[in-house]
XYZ file of C-alpha atoms in Angstrom:
664
model
C 11.802 -19.883 42.909
C 9.951 -21.625 45.749
C 7.986 -18.430 46.444
C 7.096 -18.043 42.764
C 5.787 -21.634 42.676
C 3.572 -21.048 45.709
C 2.215 -17.889 44.141
C 1.401 -19.796 40.956
C -0.371 -22.538 42.904
C -2.358 -19.946 44.859
C -3.368 -18.265 41.599
C -4.487 -21.586 40.144
C -6.551 -22.440 43.201
C -8.260 -19.054 43.200
C -9.060 -19.348 39.489
C -10.398 -22.877 39.931
C -12.588 -21.716 42.823
C -14.064 -18.887 40.745
C -14.816 -21.193 37.833
C -16.299 -23.936 40.021
C -18.657 -21.528 41.797
C -19.850 -19.904 38.585
C -20.225 -23.240 36.771
C -22.000 -24.827 39.715
C -24.435 -21.944 39.987
C -25.424 -22.059 36.329
C -25.776 -25.840 36.366
C -28.591 -25.350 38.866
C -29.803 -22.023 37.408
C -29.700 -22.475 33.659
C -29.940 -19.123 31.819
C -32.140 -20.752 29.168
C -34.188 -23.933 28.945
C -34.019 -26.341 26.032
C -36.800 -24.596 24.106
C -35.062 -21.246 24.436
C -31.717 -22.700 23.391
C -33.337 -24.224 20.299
C -34.929 -20.864 19.462
C -31.626 -19.039 19.859
C -29.890 -21.680 17.775
C -32.375 -20.858 15.023
C -32.027 -17.101 14.676
C -28.555 -16.228 15.993
C -26.795 -18.025 13.085
C -29.157 -16.248 10.692
C -28.165 -12.860 12.120
C -24.481 -13.773 11.843
C -24.934 -14.922 8.239
C -26.706 -11.663 7.445
C -23.901 -9.689 9.078
C -21.261 -11.562 7.055
C -23.181 -10.905 3.836
C -23.505 -7.189 4.645
C -19.801 -6.826 5.471
C -18.630 -8.673 2.370
C -21.146 -6.936 0.095
C -20.102 -3.566 1.517
C -16.443 -4.351 0.923
C -17.099 -5.553 -2.640
C -19.095 -2.428 -3.414
C -16.447 -0.202 -1.846
C -13.742 -1.832 -3.956
C -15.778 -1.132 -7.094
C -16.416 2.468 -6.010
C -12.851 3.245 -5.007
C -12.538 5.753 -7.865
C -15.596 7.705 -6.790
C -14.712 10.224 -4.119
C -18.305 10.804 -3.078
C -19.827 11.967 0.163
C -20.698 10.090 3.296
C -23.430 8.209 1.409
C -20.755 6.149 -0.356
C -20.884 3.400 2.292
C -24.589 2.813 1.683
C -24.258 3.013 -2.086
C -21.409 0.519 -1.874
C -23.593 -1.831 0.177
C -26.414 -1.657 -2.356
C -23.983 -2.211 -5.212
C -22.396 -5.198 -3.470
C -25.760 -6.811 -2.739
C -26.661 -6.295 -6.394
C -23.507 -8.184 -7.370
C -24.494 -11.117 -5.152
C -28.016 -11.099 -6.593
C -26.567 -11.332 -10.104
C -24.164 -14.106 -9.068
C -27.015 -16.092 -7.513
C -28.980 -15.688 -10.735
C -26.013 -17.024 -12.686
C -25.646 -20.026 -10.358
C -29.338 -20.762 -10.699
C -29.313 -20.663 -14.481
C -26.409 -23.108 -14.721
C -27.839 -25.422 -12.057
C -25.211 -24.748 -9.395
C -27.354 -23.706 -6.420
C -25.283 -25.393 -3.741
C -24.370 -24.129 -0.250
C -20.658 -24.780 -0.704
C -20.611 -22.681 -3.870
C -22.499 -19.877 -2.119
C -19.940 -19.837 0.698
C -17.115 -19.960 -1.857
C -18.538 -16.740 -3.342
C -18.447 -15.183 0.129
C -14.794 -16.187 0.456
C -13.960 -14.791 -2.984
C -15.825 -11.581 -2.188
C -13.982 -11.230 1.120
C -10.662 -11.647 -0.658
C -11.638 -9.214 -3.422
C -12.728 -6.559 -0.912
C -10.121 -7.255 1.762
C -8.413 -3.888 1.271
C -11.698 -1.996 1.100
C -13.425 -3.314 4.217
C -11.669 -0.847 6.515
C -12.449 2.022 4.151
C -16.107 0.964 3.955
C -16.405 0.722 7.713
C -14.763 4.140 8.039
C -17.249 5.667 5.575
C -20.137 4.134 7.498
C -18.883 5.549 10.791
C -18.378 8.931 9.133
C -21.984 8.833 7.916
C -23.317 8.029 11.382
C -21.286 10.884 12.873
C -22.474 13.252 10.159
C -26.174 12.566 10.755
C -25.894 12.481 14.542
C -28.937 14.361 15.899
C -28.176 17.634 17.679
C -31.576 19.047 18.655
C -34.247 17.597 20.934
C -36.670 17.131 18.054
C -34.034 15.403 15.915
C -33.077 13.138 18.829
C -36.716 12.189 19.283
C -37.011 11.448 15.555
C -33.872 9.285 15.716
C -35.322 7.425 18.712
C -38.558 6.812 16.805
C -36.643 5.435 13.805
C -34.565 3.182 16.045
C -37.662 1.875 17.818
C -39.703 0.977 14.756
C -36.734 -0.451 12.835
C -35.865 -2.614 15.850
C -39.417 -3.945 15.867
C -39.198 -4.616 12.127
C -35.869 -6.411 12.696
C -37.459 -8.753 15.228
C -40.383 -9.372 12.873
C -37.945 -10.191 10.065
C -36.478 -12.988 12.201
C -39.864 -14.575 12.884
C -41.377 -17.204 10.561
C -42.891 -15.652 7.447
C -46.646 -15.037 7.422
C -47.062 -12.154 4.932
C -49.355 -12.919 2.001
C -47.100 -12.195 -0.987
C -44.184 -13.881 0.746
C -46.194 -17.093 1.033
C -47.493 -16.725 -2.527
C -44.279 -16.042 -4.468
C -41.484 -13.945 -2.881
C -40.333 -16.955 -0.821
C -42.089 -19.695 -2.784
C -39.866 -19.083 -5.810
C -36.595 -19.414 -3.857
C -38.065 -22.501 -2.144
C -38.669 -24.132 -5.529
C -35.234 -23.173 -6.836
C -33.496 -24.461 -3.730
C -35.263 -27.822 -3.964
C -34.463 -28.156 -7.682
C -30.875 -26.907 -7.397
C -31.510 -24.522 -10.272
C -33.886 -21.770 -11.394
C -36.901 -23.330 -13.070
C -40.394 -22.368 -14.145
C -42.127 -25.749 -13.929
C -44.961 -24.368 -11.793
C -47.874 -22.304 -13.084
C -46.876 -19.291 -11.000
C -46.574 -16.224 -13.277
C -44.577 -14.241 -10.722
C -41.645 -16.628 -11.212
C -41.224 -15.024 -14.631
C -40.721 -11.561 -13.133
C -37.130 -10.164 -12.961
C -36.609 -11.251 -9.277
C -33.663 -9.127 -8.133
C -34.884 -9.397 -4.535
C -35.827 -13.064 -4.728
C -32.271 -13.911 -5.759
C -31.028 -12.358 -2.518
C -33.634 -14.286 -0.523
C -32.388 -17.420 -2.265
C -28.753 -16.587 -1.542
C -29.415 -16.220 2.181
C -31.153 -19.598 2.117
C -28.122 -21.121 0.381
C -25.853 -19.742 3.101
C -28.046 -21.440 5.696
C -29.981 -18.428 6.946
C -33.542 -19.208 7.966
C -34.819 -15.617 7.749
C -34.333 -14.343 4.198
C -36.448 -11.345 5.195
C -33.390 -9.838 6.893
C -32.167 -8.763 3.455
C -35.274 -6.635 2.979
C -34.767 -5.137 6.442
C -31.171 -4.224 5.527
C -32.476 -2.261 2.551
C -35.024 -0.558 4.827
C -32.230 0.507 7.185
C -29.993 1.662 4.329
C -32.856 3.664 2.800
C -33.567 5.343 6.144
C -29.929 6.380 6.551
C -29.752 7.622 2.953
C -32.826 9.777 3.549
C -31.246 11.233 6.691
C -28.012 12.039 4.867
C -29.686 13.570 1.800
C -32.183 15.622 3.827
C -29.335 16.960 5.967
C -27.431 17.934 2.839
C -30.457 19.719 1.385
C -32.114 21.346 4.417
C -29.482 21.475 7.143
C -28.215 19.314 9.977
C -31.459 19.323 11.987
C -33.560 17.828 9.176
C -31.924 14.439 8.542
C -33.564 12.250 11.163
C -36.842 14.131 10.917
C -37.074 13.234 7.218
C -36.248 9.613 8.074
C -39.001 9.620 10.708
C -41.486 11.021 8.175
C -40.606 8.115 5.877
C -41.115 5.587 8.675
C -44.311 7.280 9.849
C -45.992 5.248 7.110
C -46.942 2.208 9.143
C -47.003 0.016 6.037
C -43.333 0.862 5.372
C -42.359 -0.359 8.853
C -44.488 -3.481 8.480
C -42.985 -4.304 5.092
C -39.469 -3.851 6.500
C -40.135 -7.013 8.497
C -41.762 -8.897 5.604
C -40.186 -10.837 2.708
C -41.232 -8.188 0.169
C -39.147 -6.150 -2.298
C -40.730 -2.666 -2.209
C -37.995 -1.213 0.006
C -35.293 -2.662 -2.234
C -36.880 -0.719 -5.061
C -37.149 2.404 -2.887
C -33.433 2.168 -2.073
C -32.425 1.782 -5.733
C -34.529 4.773 -6.825
C -33.179 6.979 -4.024
C -29.598 5.854 -4.726
C -29.978 6.689 -8.430
C -31.431 10.103 -7.538
C -28.540 10.866 -5.155
C -26.011 9.869 -7.811
C -27.679 12.178 -10.333
C -27.545 15.053 -7.839
C -23.818 14.445 -7.429
C -23.419 14.202 -11.218
C -25.129 17.558 -11.690
C -22.492 19.200 -9.520
C -19.354 17.899 -11.226
C -20.549 16.018 -14.380
C -18.398 13.068 -13.323
C -19.072 10.162 -15.681
C -18.440 7.522 -13.007
C -21.354 8.824 -10.959
C -23.647 8.776 -14.001
C -22.671 5.144 -14.568
C -23.536 4.381 -10.953
C -26.928 6.066 -11.382
C -27.490 3.824 -14.395
C -26.580 0.709 -12.419
C -29.057 1.506 -9.651
C -31.707 2.338 -12.248
C -31.088 -1.088 -13.764
C -31.338 -2.744 -10.353
C -34.676 -0.979 -9.893
C -35.919 -2.386 -13.206
C -34.688 -5.820 -12.122
C -36.704 -5.587 -8.900
C -40.211 -4.747 -10.166
C -41.746 -3.897 -13.519
C -43.458 -0.939 -11.850
C -40.067 0.797 -11.684
C -40.305 1.634 -15.397
C -42.065 5.036 -15.118
C -39.766 6.065 -12.248
C -36.701 5.244 -14.332
C -38.217 7.358 -17.112
C -38.276 10.221 -14.593
C -34.564 9.674 -13.911
C -33.887 9.805 -17.641
C -35.810 13.071 -17.933
C -33.520 14.592 -15.305
C -30.504 13.797 -17.484
C -32.248 15.064 -20.611
C -33.044 18.405 -18.986
C -29.788 18.890 -17.051
C -27.192 17.663 -19.563
C -26.729 20.765 -21.697
C -24.802 20.116 -24.889
C -24.011 16.531 -23.884
C -27.724 15.723 -23.589
C -27.841 12.891 -26.110
C -24.628 11.212 -24.968
C -25.456 11.407 -21.246
C -29.030 10.177 -21.709
C -27.890 7.318 -23.908
C -25.214 6.422 -21.362
C -27.679 6.303 -18.453
C -30.231 4.313 -20.452
C -27.589 1.926 -21.782
C -26.037 1.224 -18.386
C -29.504 0.711 -16.855
C -30.406 -1.746 -19.612
C -27.157 -3.668 -19.166
C -27.566 -3.786 -15.381
C -31.113 -5.145 -15.667
C -30.401 -7.471 -18.605
C -29.417 -10.642 -16.644
C -32.778 -10.825 -14.888
C -34.704 -10.241 -18.129
C -32.544 -12.861 -19.834
C -33.694 -15.297 -17.145
C -37.313 -14.650 -18.083
C -36.527 -15.054 -21.786
C -34.783 -18.404 -21.266
C -37.477 -19.866 -19.021
C -40.674 -18.461 -20.531
C -39.757 -17.275 -24.021
C -40.602 -13.688 -23.056
C -38.160 -11.217 -21.435
C -41.117 -9.190 -20.102
C -43.194 -12.171 -19.013
C -46.145 -12.297 -18.939
C -46.667 -8.923 -20.615
C -46.557 -8.008 -24.319
C -45.508 -11.386 -25.729
C -47.311 -13.841 -23.435
C -45.439 -17.104 -22.909
C -45.491 -20.217 -20.746
C -48.865 -21.008 -19.074
C -50.284 -17.825 -20.610
C -53.033 -16.872 -23.035
C -55.358 -13.970 -23.775
C -57.930 -15.219 -21.268
C -55.423 -15.158 -18.413
C -54.235 -11.746 -19.541
C -57.787 -10.488 -19.181
C -58.200 -11.595 -15.574
C -54.650 -10.600 -14.631
C -55.119 -6.980 -15.676
C -58.854 -6.764 -14.919
C -58.843 -3.794 -17.264
C -61.887 -1.519 -17.349
C -62.635 -2.158 -13.652
C -60.838 0.884 -12.213
C -62.127 4.144 -10.799
C -62.585 5.653 -14.252
C -65.435 3.165 -14.760
C -66.827 3.013 -11.222
C -66.177 6.320 -9.433
C -64.190 8.725 -11.645
C -64.482 11.615 -9.171
C -62.342 9.629 -6.733
C -59.362 10.087 -9.038
C -59.315 13.723 -7.915
C -59.438 12.787 -4.229
C -57.067 9.803 -4.424
C -54.321 11.332 -2.197
C -56.888 12.203 0.483
C -58.663 8.838 0.270
C -55.406 6.860 0.331
C -54.189 8.820 3.374
C -57.390 9.007 5.430
C -59.217 5.803 4.491
C -56.330 3.535 3.545
C -55.737 0.829 6.172
C -53.124 -1.912 5.991
C -54.695 -5.217 4.996
C -58.185 -3.805 4.457
C -60.265 -3.440 1.312
C -59.531 -0.196 -0.483
C -56.062 1.272 -0.746
C -54.845 -1.547 1.536
C -52.042 0.420 3.204
C -51.545 2.792 6.138
C -49.296 5.596 4.922
C -49.778 8.150 7.723
C -50.792 11.812 7.451
C -47.371 13.477 7.282
C -46.795 13.208 3.530
C -50.126 14.829 2.716
C -49.773 17.351 5.534
C -46.259 18.615 4.820
C -45.538 18.004 1.136
C -47.706 20.846 -0.280
C -46.271 23.380 2.193
C -42.769 22.975 0.786
C -44.072 23.640 -2.725
C -46.007 26.733 -1.632
C -42.766 28.211 -0.301
C -40.932 27.749 -3.604
C -39.840 31.392 -3.839
C -38.264 31.275 -0.383
C -36.016 28.334 -1.303
C -32.369 28.575 -2.267
C -31.400 27.807 -5.861
C -29.724 24.497 -4.957
C -32.847 23.456 -3.041
C -35.077 24.317 -5.980
C -32.945 22.267 -8.339
C -32.931 19.220 -6.077
C -36.662 19.528 -5.462
C -37.410 19.983 -9.149
C -35.637 16.706 -9.910
C -37.436 14.925 -7.074
C -40.779 16.333 -8.183
C -40.170 15.123 -11.728
C -39.663 11.567 -10.499
C -42.566 11.707 -8.050
C -44.852 13.366 -10.575
C -44.302 10.730 -13.250
C -44.696 7.948 -10.683
C -47.909 9.495 -9.371
C -49.420 9.943 -12.844
C -48.579 6.326 -13.639
C -50.168 5.200 -10.361
C -53.265 7.318 -11.007
C -53.618 5.813 -14.475
C -53.494 2.356 -12.889
C -56.248 3.327 -10.448
C -58.341 4.595 -13.318
C -58.060 1.417 -15.375
C -57.881 -1.555 -12.975
C -59.343 -2.298 -9.540
C -56.385 -4.606 -8.813
C -54.048 -1.572 -8.859
C -55.953 0.249 -6.112
C -52.969 -0.025 -3.744
C -51.069 2.756 -1.989
C -48.041 0.497 -1.510
C -47.269 0.907 -5.210
C -46.063 4.418 -4.318
C -43.614 3.233 -1.628
C -40.631 3.530 -4.037
C -41.054 7.334 -4.076
C -41.780 7.704 -0.348
C -38.094 8.496 0.396
C -38.183 11.426 -2.030
C -41.542 12.563 -0.673
C -40.097 12.515 2.861
C -37.068 14.570 1.805
C -39.339 17.133 0.151
C -41.857 17.142 3.009
C -39.295 17.827 5.726
C -38.433 21.097 3.987
C -41.780 22.482 5.146
C -40.515 22.582 8.722
C -37.764 24.918 7.540
C -39.836 27.219 5.331
C -42.799 27.617 7.687
C -40.745 30.105 9.698
C -41.225 32.576 6.836
C -44.921 32.813 7.753
C -44.512 32.952 11.538
C -46.109 35.790 13.498
C -44.785 37.276 16.723
C -47.439 35.538 18.796
C -47.928 32.414 16.654
C -45.322 30.079 15.176
C -46.532 27.775 12.399
C -43.240 25.902 12.539
C -43.674 25.185 16.237
C -47.265 24.043 15.737
C -46.277 21.739 12.880
C -43.407 20.342 14.965
C -45.837 19.506 17.759
C -48.228 17.848 15.291
C -45.426 15.788 13.748
C -44.333 14.720 17.233
C -47.864 13.636 18.139
C -48.190 11.654 14.907
C -44.895 9.869 15.564
C -45.867 9.102 19.164
C -49.240 7.698 18.104
C -47.730 5.678 15.243
C -44.883 4.351 17.380
C -47.331 3.358 20.115
C -49.565 1.487 17.671
C -46.646 -0.325 16.052
C -45.291 -1.286 19.483
C -48.659 -2.540 20.750
C -49.309 -4.525 17.566
C -45.850 -6.031 17.875
C -46.513 -7.036 21.483
C -49.764 -8.747 20.516
C -48.114 -10.599 17.631
C -46.069 -12.834 19.947
C -42.846 -12.371 17.989
C -40.700 -12.156 21.125
C -42.155 -15.429 22.403
C -41.273 -17.370 19.267
C -37.780 -15.821 19.054
C -36.974 -16.632 22.685
C -38.549 -20.070 22.726
C -41.699 -19.194 24.651
C -43.764 -20.482 21.728
C -42.993 -23.190 19.223
C -42.652 -22.209 15.574
C -45.610 -24.381 14.559
C -47.844 -22.789 17.200
C -46.804 -19.305 16.057
C -47.627 -20.096 12.435
C -50.952 -21.651 13.422
C -51.848 -18.561 15.464
C -51.063 -16.214 12.567
C -52.137 -18.280 9.563
C -54.982 -20.225 11.128
C -56.475 -23.047 9.109
C -54.119 -22.328 6.213
C -51.115 -23.655 8.118
C -53.120 -26.566 9.542
C -54.188 -27.527 6.026
C -50.637 -27.277 4.666
C -49.317 -29.503 7.448
C -52.000 -32.052 6.651
C -51.063 -31.987 2.972
C -47.468 -32.683 3.925
C -48.618 -35.998 5.392
C -49.762 -37.181 1.960
C -47.608 -39.414 -0.179
C -44.523 -37.567 -1.385
C -45.607 -37.977 -5.013
C -49.043 -36.414 -4.402
C -50.053 -33.678 -6.836
C -52.468 -31.137 -5.313
C -54.311 -28.363 -7.146
C -55.488 -25.316 -5.188
C -58.663 -23.410 -5.997
C -59.030 -19.793 -4.831
C -55.830 -20.028 -2.757
C -52.620 -18.445 -4.167
C -50.385 -19.204 -1.150
C -48.416 -22.463 -1.127
C -45.163 -21.793 0.748
C -45.568 -24.321 3.572
C -46.830 -27.097 1.295
C -43.957 -29.530 0.757
C -45.659 -31.893 -1.686
C -46.327 -30.986 -5.312
C -48.824 -28.146 -4.797
C -50.112 -26.005 -7.652
C -51.460 -22.739 -6.219
C -54.270 -20.730 -7.709
C -51.771 -17.913 -8.193
C -54.129 -15.565 -10.036
C -57.305 -17.001 -8.495
C -58.419 -18.079 -11.946
C -57.953 -21.864 -12.077
C -61.667 -22.620 -12.204
C -62.564 -19.524 -14.218
C -59.900 -20.332 -16.822
C -60.775 -24.028 -16.973
C -64.427 -23.210 -17.615
C -63.456 -21.098 -20.637
C -60.761 -23.315 -22.103
C -61.916 -26.866 -21.272
C -65.691 -26.713 -20.896
C -67.953 -28.935 -18.818
C -67.315 -30.187 -15.299
C -66.751 -33.713 -16.568
C -64.242 -32.533 -19.159
C -62.414 -30.461 -16.530
C -62.170 -33.497 -14.237
C -60.843 -35.609 -17.093
C -58.265 -33.024 -18.171
C -57.025 -32.416 -14.622
C -56.683 -36.121 -13.904
C -54.749 -36.562 -17.138
C -52.418 -33.788 -15.912
C -51.672 -35.910 -12.848
C -53.758 -34.030 -10.276
C -54.778 -36.352 -7.431
C -56.206 -33.955 -4.841
C -57.894 -30.564 -4.813
C -57.916 -27.972 -2.033
C -60.722 -25.411 -2.028
C -60.307 -22.196 -0.028
C -63.858 -21.325 0.973
C -63.330 -17.594 1.806
C -61.675 -17.147 -1.592
C -64.613 -18.886 -3.247
C -67.034 -16.570 -1.460
C -65.038 -13.506 -2.495
C -65.138 -14.601 -6.121
C -68.838 -15.431 -6.288
C -70.635 -13.697 -3.436
C -68.714 -10.419 -3.326
C -68.066 -10.338 -7.068
C -64.299 -9.893 -6.662
C -63.593 -11.507 -10.025
C -65.607 -11.748 -13.271
C -67.128 -15.126 -12.367
C -70.742 -15.672 -13.317
C -73.641 -17.470 -11.581
C -73.228 -20.178 -14.205
C -69.594 -20.663 -13.100
C -70.838 -21.083 -9.535
C -73.507 -23.614 -10.491
C -70.977 -25.534 -12.568
C -68.591 -25.700 -9.648
C -71.312 -27.037 -7.355
C -72.039 -29.721 -9.923
C -68.322 -30.451 -10.241
C -67.977 -30.995 -6.476
C -71.096 -33.180 -6.261
C -70.295 -35.384 -9.239
C -66.509 -35.541 -9.392
C -65.075 -35.071 -5.886
C -65.102 -36.904 -2.583
C -64.358 -35.005 0.610
C -61.226 -36.165 2.435
C -61.051 -33.567 5.196
C -62.665 -30.324 6.285
C -60.385 -27.754 7.939
C -62.667 -25.531 9.997
C -64.966 -24.821 7.029
C -62.083 -22.743 5.617
C -60.302 -25.386 3.535
C -61.692 -28.551 1.987
C -59.431 -31.359 0.798
C -60.959 -33.483 -1.965
C -59.898 -36.512 -3.978
C -61.460 -37.792 -7.182
C -64.664 -39.772 -6.791
C -63.652 -41.873 -9.798
C -60.164 -42.148 -11.221
C -59.680 -42.402 -14.950
C -58.195 -45.702 -16.180
């Protein structure tokens, strides 16, 4: 007993010595300073909240799908289904005015209880998927490394403060308004708030849970889409093709960039790919449950963006052509389920604006025929300016399209254009199952492309390659087939497949290098690890915009500020009315009249200050971006001289004005 006590004392002394030395060392050599600790305290909880949401959503989706004995993709389909459920629940909370953090966490608890028996099954399916798509060749391993690299960069970008244009204009502004009001409202003249908003509801839900980086939800969809591509390409072309197809998808630099932005294009891409995969499974066994699931994802796509409509039509055509005798019933079932799945988000628009398709067809709140004219900018497309470019659109979008620049405004990489036609040229060499899958994919892509081309023809505002991102997963799956069929044309001394593999490798190396270098210059690591303050990061990336917004926040809390030629208002915490369609002055000139009348009407509406974005003004008048006339420009100069007094000039980029004379 005495010996045992001495041994215990010796053990205690040794343990105390170890702890004292380690603690003493780190008291003098802190692993992180205060700034770094504050930075970590900002994004680590956000990552944990995102992880909890993914786990619970996956379990909820798995519980719903427990009757579908699908392939390894079931884990990802379950995740998408579960996130769709939480989007719908957030919409419901917003409509009844119950947007409260405690209620959001209660939904997490309920979801965890509901899916408690499915979480292990979901995790097992996910592990099975990762084992199934494990790369086995050197080329596939390189492709997997490329995907991991660029998605990791996008993940870090998603954690950084938001700076992307559409995020500042409406993707995050809407959730910001709803969170402040405690309910979903449309009290601001921001037409995009009337859109379906499947993705924005998820951004809002993350905010309710306390997560600072709502963008993580978009990144999760980017990751899920990448894995779905790998699984489907492997199923279609063989085990070496999965990660190569995923790399082709992520070779579009704009896709990687958007994965780290608070956008919704990759949510739409996931829903379209998920619906396509479900229809491929349905074709094999005609299982009604899978057709229902395809309808649900089609509905989620319609609830994400209006531009999903032609793609969903392509999905319906697949059912029409492949249904046989049950054509009418199956088509009606898919269309009906899609309509029901999308209905809650369209009901939101109906309740708040009086138009389920706001602002199209029926008009509605803050809308008239004049605004419809400038929104569509019809008769300004390539059909009226350069019709021959409609024939060269794929080449122009690929070669001349650059992210953020005038033109197609996106960098989509050369691999789609390089590889896609080769697969089609080898149609006779394909197996029957490959032809069937490709025919369905081509139907969807073809309808989407024709719709996109029609938009280019009619409106200059639709000259954007990013509108095709929803079909990029299918294009990647089709394109990777070229690396398999090129062997049919090999010669003893020359291998086309080997040459194309080398070219694809070089493209991925160059793209990965550019993305990595751009990421290094962006300073994301510094702001995440506390090397740079959040405000300094936003000032570096947004320039005078962020400086102006911070100055506006120093105004009286009841201040009402109208923006001219500036649609972004996210970081403005007072009552800011953005120029969401860059038409505030143009519309006022045509509906109110003279400068004096405009000043009177705006003051009567409670406007106290005006912010003018000078580069936007120059784009409207000097470059001719919008249908403003020289008379509009002269009238605005008169308006400034007679009605406004300058309060502050922000680097000749933004001007803050107040009224020279207030109405009684």
